[in-house]
PDB file of C-alpha atoms in Angstrom:
ATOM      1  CA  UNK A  19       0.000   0.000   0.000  1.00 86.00           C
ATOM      2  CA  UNK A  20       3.192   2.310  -0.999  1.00 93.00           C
ATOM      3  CA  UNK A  21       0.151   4.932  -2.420  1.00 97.00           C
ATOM      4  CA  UNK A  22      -1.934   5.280   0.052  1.00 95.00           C
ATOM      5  CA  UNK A  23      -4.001   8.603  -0.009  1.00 95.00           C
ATOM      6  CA  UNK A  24      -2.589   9.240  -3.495  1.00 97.00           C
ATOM      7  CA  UNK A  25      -5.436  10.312  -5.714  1.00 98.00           C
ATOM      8  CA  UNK A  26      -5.316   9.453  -9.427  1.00 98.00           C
ATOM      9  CA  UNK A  27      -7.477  10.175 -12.669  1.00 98.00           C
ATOM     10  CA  UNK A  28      -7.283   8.246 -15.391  1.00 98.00           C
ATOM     11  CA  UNK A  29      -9.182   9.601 -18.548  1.00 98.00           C
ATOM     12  CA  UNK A  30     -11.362   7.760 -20.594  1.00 98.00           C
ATOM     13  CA  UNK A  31     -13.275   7.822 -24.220  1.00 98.00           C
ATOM     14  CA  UNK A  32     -14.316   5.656 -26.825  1.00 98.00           C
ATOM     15  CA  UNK A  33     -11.817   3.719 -28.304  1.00 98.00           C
ATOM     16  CA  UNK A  34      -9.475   3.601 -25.975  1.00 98.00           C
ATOM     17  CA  UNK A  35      -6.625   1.056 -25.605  1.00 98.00           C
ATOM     18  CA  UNK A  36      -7.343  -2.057 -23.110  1.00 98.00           C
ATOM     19  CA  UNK A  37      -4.381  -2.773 -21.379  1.00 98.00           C
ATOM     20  CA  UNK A  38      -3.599   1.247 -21.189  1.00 98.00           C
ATOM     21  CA  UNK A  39      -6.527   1.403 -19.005  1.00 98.00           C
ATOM     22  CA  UNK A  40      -7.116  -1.226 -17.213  1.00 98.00           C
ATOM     23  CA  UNK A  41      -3.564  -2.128 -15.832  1.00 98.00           C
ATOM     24  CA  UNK A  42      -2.928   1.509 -14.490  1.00 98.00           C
ATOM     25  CA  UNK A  43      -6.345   1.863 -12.723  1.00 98.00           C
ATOM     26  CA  UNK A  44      -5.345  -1.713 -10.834  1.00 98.00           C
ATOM     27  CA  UNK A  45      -2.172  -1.428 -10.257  1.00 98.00           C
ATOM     28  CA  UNK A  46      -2.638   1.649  -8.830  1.00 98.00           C
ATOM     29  CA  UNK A  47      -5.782   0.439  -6.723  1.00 98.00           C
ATOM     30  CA  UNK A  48      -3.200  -2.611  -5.792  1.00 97.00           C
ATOM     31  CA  UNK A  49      -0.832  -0.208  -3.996  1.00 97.00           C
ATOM     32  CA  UNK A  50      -3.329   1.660  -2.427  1.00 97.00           C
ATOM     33  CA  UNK A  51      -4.402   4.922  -4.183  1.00 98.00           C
ATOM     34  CA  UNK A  52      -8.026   5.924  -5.106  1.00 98.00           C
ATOM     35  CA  UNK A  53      -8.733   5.797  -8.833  1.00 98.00           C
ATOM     36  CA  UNK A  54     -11.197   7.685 -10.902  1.00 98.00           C
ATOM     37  CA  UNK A  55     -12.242   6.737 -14.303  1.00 98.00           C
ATOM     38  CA  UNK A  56     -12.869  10.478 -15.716  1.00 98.00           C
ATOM     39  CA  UNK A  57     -14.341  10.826 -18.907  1.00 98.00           C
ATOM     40  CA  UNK A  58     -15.896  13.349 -21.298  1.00 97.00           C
ATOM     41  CA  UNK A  59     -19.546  12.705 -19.245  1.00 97.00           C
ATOM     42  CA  UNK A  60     -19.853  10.871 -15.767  1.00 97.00           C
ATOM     43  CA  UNK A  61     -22.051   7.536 -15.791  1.00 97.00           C
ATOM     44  CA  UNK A  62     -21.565   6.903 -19.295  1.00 98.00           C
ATOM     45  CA  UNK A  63     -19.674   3.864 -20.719  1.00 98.00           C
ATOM     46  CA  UNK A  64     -16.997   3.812 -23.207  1.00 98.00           C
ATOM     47  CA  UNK A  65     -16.012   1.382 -25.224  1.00 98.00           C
ATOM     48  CA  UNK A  66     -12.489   0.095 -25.937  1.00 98.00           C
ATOM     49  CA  UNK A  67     -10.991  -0.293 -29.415  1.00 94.00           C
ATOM     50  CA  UNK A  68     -12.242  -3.974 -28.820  1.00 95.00           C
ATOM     51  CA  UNK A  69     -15.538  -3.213 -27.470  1.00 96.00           C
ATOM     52  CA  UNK A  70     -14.433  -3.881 -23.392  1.00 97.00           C
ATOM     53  CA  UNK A  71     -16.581  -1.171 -21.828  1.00 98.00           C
ATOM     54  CA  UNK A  72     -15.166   1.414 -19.048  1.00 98.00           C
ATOM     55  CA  UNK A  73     -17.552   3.525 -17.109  1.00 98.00           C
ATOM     56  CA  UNK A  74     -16.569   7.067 -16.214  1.00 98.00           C
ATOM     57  CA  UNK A  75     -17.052   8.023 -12.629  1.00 96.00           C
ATOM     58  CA  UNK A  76     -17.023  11.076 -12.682  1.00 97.00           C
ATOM     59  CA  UNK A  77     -17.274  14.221 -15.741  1.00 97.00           C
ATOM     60  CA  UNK A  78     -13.750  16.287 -16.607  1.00 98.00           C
ATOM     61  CA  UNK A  79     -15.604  19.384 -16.109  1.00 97.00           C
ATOM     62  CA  UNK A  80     -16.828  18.025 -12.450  1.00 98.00           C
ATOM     63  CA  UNK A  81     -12.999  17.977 -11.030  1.00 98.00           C
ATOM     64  CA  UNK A  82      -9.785  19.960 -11.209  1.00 98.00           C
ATOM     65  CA  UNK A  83      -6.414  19.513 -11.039  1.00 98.00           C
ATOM     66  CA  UNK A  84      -5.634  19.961  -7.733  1.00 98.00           C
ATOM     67  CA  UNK A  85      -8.605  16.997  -6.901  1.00 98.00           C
ATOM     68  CA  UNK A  86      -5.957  14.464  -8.018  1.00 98.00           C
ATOM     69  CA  UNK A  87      -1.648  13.736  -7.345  1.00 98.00           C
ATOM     70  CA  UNK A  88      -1.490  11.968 -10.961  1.00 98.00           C
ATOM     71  CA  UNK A  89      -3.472  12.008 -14.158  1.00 98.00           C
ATOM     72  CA  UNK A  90      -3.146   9.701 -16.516  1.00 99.00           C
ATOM     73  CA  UNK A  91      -3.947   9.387 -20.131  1.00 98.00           C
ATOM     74  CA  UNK A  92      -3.926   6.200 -22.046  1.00 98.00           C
ATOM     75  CA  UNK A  93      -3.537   5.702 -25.683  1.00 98.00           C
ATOM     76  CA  UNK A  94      -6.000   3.799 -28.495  1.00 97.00           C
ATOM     77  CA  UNK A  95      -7.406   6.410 -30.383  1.00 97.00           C
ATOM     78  CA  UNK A  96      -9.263   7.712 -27.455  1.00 98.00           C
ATOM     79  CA  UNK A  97      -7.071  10.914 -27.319  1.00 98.00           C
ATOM     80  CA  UNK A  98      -8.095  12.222 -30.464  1.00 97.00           C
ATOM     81  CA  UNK A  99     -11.901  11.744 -28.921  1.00 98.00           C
ATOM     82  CA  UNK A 100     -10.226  13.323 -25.543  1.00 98.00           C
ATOM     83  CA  UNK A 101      -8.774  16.465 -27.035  1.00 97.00           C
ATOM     84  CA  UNK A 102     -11.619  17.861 -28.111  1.00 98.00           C
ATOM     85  CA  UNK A 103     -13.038  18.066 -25.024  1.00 98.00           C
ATOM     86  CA  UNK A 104     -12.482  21.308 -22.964  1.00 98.00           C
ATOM     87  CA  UNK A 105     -12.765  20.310 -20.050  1.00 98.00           C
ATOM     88  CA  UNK A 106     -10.252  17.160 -19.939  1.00 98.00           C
ATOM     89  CA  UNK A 107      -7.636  18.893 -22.252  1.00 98.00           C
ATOM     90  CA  UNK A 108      -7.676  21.391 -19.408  1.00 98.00           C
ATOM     91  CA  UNK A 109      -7.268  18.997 -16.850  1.00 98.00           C
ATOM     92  CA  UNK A 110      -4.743  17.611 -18.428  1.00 98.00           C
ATOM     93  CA  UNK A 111      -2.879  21.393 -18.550  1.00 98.00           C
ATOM     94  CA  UNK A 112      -3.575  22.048 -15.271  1.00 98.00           C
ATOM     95  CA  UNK A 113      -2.296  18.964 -13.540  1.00 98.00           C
ATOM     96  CA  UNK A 114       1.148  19.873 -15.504  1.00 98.00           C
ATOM     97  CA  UNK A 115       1.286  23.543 -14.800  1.00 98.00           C
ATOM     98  CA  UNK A 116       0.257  22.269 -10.668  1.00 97.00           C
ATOM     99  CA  UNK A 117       3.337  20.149 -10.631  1.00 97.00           C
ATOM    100  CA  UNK A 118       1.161  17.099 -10.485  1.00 98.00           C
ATOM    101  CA  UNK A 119       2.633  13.672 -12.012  1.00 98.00           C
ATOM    102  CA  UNK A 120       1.122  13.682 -15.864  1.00 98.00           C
ATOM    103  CA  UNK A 121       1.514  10.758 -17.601  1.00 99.00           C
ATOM    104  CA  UNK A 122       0.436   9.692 -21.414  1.00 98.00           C
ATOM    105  CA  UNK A 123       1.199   6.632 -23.263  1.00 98.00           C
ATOM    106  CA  UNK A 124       1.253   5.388 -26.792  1.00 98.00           C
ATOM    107  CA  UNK A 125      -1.204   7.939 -28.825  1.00 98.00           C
ATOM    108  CA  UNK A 126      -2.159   9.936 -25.077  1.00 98.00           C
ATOM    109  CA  UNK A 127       0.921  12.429 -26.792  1.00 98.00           C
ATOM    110  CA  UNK A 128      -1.868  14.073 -28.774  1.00 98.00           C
ATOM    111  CA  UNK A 129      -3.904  15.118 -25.470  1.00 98.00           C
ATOM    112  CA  UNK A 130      -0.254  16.356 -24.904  1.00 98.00           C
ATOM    113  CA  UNK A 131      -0.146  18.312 -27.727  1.00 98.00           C
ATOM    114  CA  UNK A 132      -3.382  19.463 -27.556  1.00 98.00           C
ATOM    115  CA  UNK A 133      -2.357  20.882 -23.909  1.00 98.00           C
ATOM    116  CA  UNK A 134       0.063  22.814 -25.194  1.00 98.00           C
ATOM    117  CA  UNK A 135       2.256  21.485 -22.419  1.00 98.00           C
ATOM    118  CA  UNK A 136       5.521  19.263 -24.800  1.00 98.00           C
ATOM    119  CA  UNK A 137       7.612  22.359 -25.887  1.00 98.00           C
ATOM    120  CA  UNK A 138      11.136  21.937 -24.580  1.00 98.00           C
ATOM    121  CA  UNK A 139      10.244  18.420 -22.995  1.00 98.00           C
ATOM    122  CA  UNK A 140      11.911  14.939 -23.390  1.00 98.00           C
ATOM    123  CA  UNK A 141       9.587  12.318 -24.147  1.00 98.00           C
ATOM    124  CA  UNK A 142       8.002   9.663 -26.142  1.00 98.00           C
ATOM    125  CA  UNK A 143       5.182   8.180 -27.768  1.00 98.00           C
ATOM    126  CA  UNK A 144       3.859   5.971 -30.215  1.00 98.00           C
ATOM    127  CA  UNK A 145       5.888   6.369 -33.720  1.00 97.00           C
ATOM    128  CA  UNK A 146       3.093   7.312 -36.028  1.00 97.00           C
ATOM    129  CA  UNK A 147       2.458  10.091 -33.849  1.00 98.00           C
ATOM    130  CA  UNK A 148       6.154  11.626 -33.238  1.00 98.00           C
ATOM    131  CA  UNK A 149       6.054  13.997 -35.926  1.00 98.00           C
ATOM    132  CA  UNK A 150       2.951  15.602 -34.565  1.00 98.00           C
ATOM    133  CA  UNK A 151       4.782  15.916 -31.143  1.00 98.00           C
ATOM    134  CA  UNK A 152       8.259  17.243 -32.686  1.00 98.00           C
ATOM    135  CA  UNK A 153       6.257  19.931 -34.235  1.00 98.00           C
ATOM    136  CA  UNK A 154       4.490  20.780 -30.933  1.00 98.00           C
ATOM    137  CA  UNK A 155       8.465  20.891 -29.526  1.00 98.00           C
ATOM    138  CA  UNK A 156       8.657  17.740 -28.310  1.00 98.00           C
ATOM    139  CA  UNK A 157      12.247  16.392 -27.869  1.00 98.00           C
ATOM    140  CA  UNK A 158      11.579  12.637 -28.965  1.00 98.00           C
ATOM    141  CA  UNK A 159      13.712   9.737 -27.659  1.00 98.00           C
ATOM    142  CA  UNK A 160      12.794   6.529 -28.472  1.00 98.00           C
ATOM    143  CA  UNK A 161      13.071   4.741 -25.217  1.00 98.00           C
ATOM    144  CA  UNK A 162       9.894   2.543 -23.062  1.00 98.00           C
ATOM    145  CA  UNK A 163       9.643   5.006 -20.483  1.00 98.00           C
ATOM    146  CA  UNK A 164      10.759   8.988 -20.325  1.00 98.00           C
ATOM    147  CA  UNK A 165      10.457  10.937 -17.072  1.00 98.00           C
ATOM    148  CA  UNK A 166      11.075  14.532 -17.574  1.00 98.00           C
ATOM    149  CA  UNK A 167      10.018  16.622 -14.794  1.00 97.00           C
ATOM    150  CA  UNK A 168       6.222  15.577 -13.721  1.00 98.00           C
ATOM    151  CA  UNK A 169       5.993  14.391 -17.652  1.00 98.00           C
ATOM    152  CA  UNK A 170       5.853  10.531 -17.695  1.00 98.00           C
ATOM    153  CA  UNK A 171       5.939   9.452 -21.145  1.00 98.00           C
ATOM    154  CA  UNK A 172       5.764   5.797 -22.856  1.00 98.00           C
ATOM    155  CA  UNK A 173       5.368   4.261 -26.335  1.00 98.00           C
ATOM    156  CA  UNK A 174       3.142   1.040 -26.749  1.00 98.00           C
ATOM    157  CA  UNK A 175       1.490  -1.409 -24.169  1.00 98.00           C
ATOM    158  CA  UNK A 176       4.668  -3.356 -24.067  1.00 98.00           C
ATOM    159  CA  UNK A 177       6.019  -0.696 -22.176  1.00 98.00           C
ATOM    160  CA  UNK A 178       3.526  -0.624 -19.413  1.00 98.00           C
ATOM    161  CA  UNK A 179       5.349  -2.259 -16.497  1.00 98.00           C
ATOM    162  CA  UNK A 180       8.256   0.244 -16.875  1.00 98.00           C
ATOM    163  CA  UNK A 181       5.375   3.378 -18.016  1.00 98.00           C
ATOM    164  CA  UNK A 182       3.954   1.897 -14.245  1.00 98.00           C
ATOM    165  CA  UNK A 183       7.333   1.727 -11.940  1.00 98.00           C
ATOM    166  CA  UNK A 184       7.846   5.490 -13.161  1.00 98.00           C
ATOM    167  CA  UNK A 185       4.354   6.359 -12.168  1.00 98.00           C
ATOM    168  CA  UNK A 186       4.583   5.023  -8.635  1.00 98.00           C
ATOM    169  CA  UNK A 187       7.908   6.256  -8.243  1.00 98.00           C
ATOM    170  CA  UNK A 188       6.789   9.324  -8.401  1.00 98.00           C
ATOM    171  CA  UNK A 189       3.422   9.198  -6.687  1.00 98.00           C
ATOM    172  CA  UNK A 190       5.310   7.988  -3.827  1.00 96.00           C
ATOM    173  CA  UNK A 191       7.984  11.242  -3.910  1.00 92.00           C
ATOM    174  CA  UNK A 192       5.298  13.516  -4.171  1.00 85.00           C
ATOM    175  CA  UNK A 193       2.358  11.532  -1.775  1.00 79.00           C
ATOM    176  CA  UNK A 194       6.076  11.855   0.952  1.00 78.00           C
ATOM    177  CA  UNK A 195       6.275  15.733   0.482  1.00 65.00           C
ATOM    178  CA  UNK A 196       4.682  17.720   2.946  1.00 49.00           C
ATOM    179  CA  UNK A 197       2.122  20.277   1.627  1.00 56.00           C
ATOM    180  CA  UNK A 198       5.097  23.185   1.637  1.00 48.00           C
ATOM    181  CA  UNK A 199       7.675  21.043   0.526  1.00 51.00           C
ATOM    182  CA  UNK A 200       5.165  20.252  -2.805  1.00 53.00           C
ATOM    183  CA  UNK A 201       4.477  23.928  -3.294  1.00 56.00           C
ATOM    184  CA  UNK A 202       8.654  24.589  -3.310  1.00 52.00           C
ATOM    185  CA  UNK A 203       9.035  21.840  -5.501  1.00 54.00           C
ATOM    186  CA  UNK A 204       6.553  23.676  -7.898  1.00 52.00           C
ATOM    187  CA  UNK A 205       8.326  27.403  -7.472  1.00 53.00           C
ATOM    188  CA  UNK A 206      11.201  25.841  -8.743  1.00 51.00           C
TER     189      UNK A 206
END
């Protein structure tokens, strides 16, 4: 229970990928942090690229950043479906600007974009998408996992154990912080 009292979104739409999903929200539950499933509407059920449905507990524009420690955004072609939402592109920005852990996987670099939040940043991402990423400023390395700051980045569902050690790494650094130590770490 390393993440106790962490609090963690993980965004949801139609078509999103299975494993990119589903193994964050319970490995995340396994070590103790509260997950919600946030999607474009709360109560509604999305459907994965294969049809395995994922129910949205709550609506982007019912929470803010500073609700959750991490959000997380996984990949499919959900976050083309994602970014034109408002209200979970600004969660997305938010959560980044607050210091909070952001992390995106495999096509989730396109929410990214859409933020406005790659320029100058190390990262990665699914290939077909890299170019769309460069442009955005996007320094792209093609590695399974790329912490840069509170930017957790990862390319495919093979990646997700490594995409998942980064994640609770640095839940638990920032869950440890005191309330003033978080807020320096921000300043900085």
């Amino acid at each position: 229970m390393r993440l106790k009292g962490a609090r963690v979104a993980v965004l949801v739409e139609n078509m999103y990928q299975e494993m990119e999903l589903w193994y964050p929200v319970y490995r995340l539950r396994e070590e103790g942090a509260t997950v919600h499933i946030v999607g474009p509407s709360a109560g509604v059920t999305y459907t994965s690229k294969h049809g395995y449905p994922a129910t949205a507990d709550t609506e982007a524009k019912a929470v803010t950043a500073s609700d959750f420690d991490a959000v997380i955004i996984p990949g499919g072609y959900a976050p083309d479906l994602m970014r034109r939402s408002p209200a979970m592109v600004s969660l997305v920005r938010e959560a980044y600007q607050q210091g909070k852990v952001v992390a995106a996987i495999c096509h989730a670099g396109w929410m990214l974009v859409s933020a406005g939040i790659v320029k100058g940043k190390r990262g990665t991402c699914f290939f077909s998408i890299k170019d769309d990423l460069v442009a955005a400023g996007l320094h792209y390395v093609d590695e399974e996992v790329v912490v840069d700051g509170n930017l957790i980045t990862s390319r495919r569902p093979d990646d997700l154990p490594a995409f998942l050690r980064a994640i609770i790494a640095a839940l638990e650094k920032r869950t440890s912080q005191t309330p003033a130590a978080q807020e320096a770490a921000i300043a900085s």
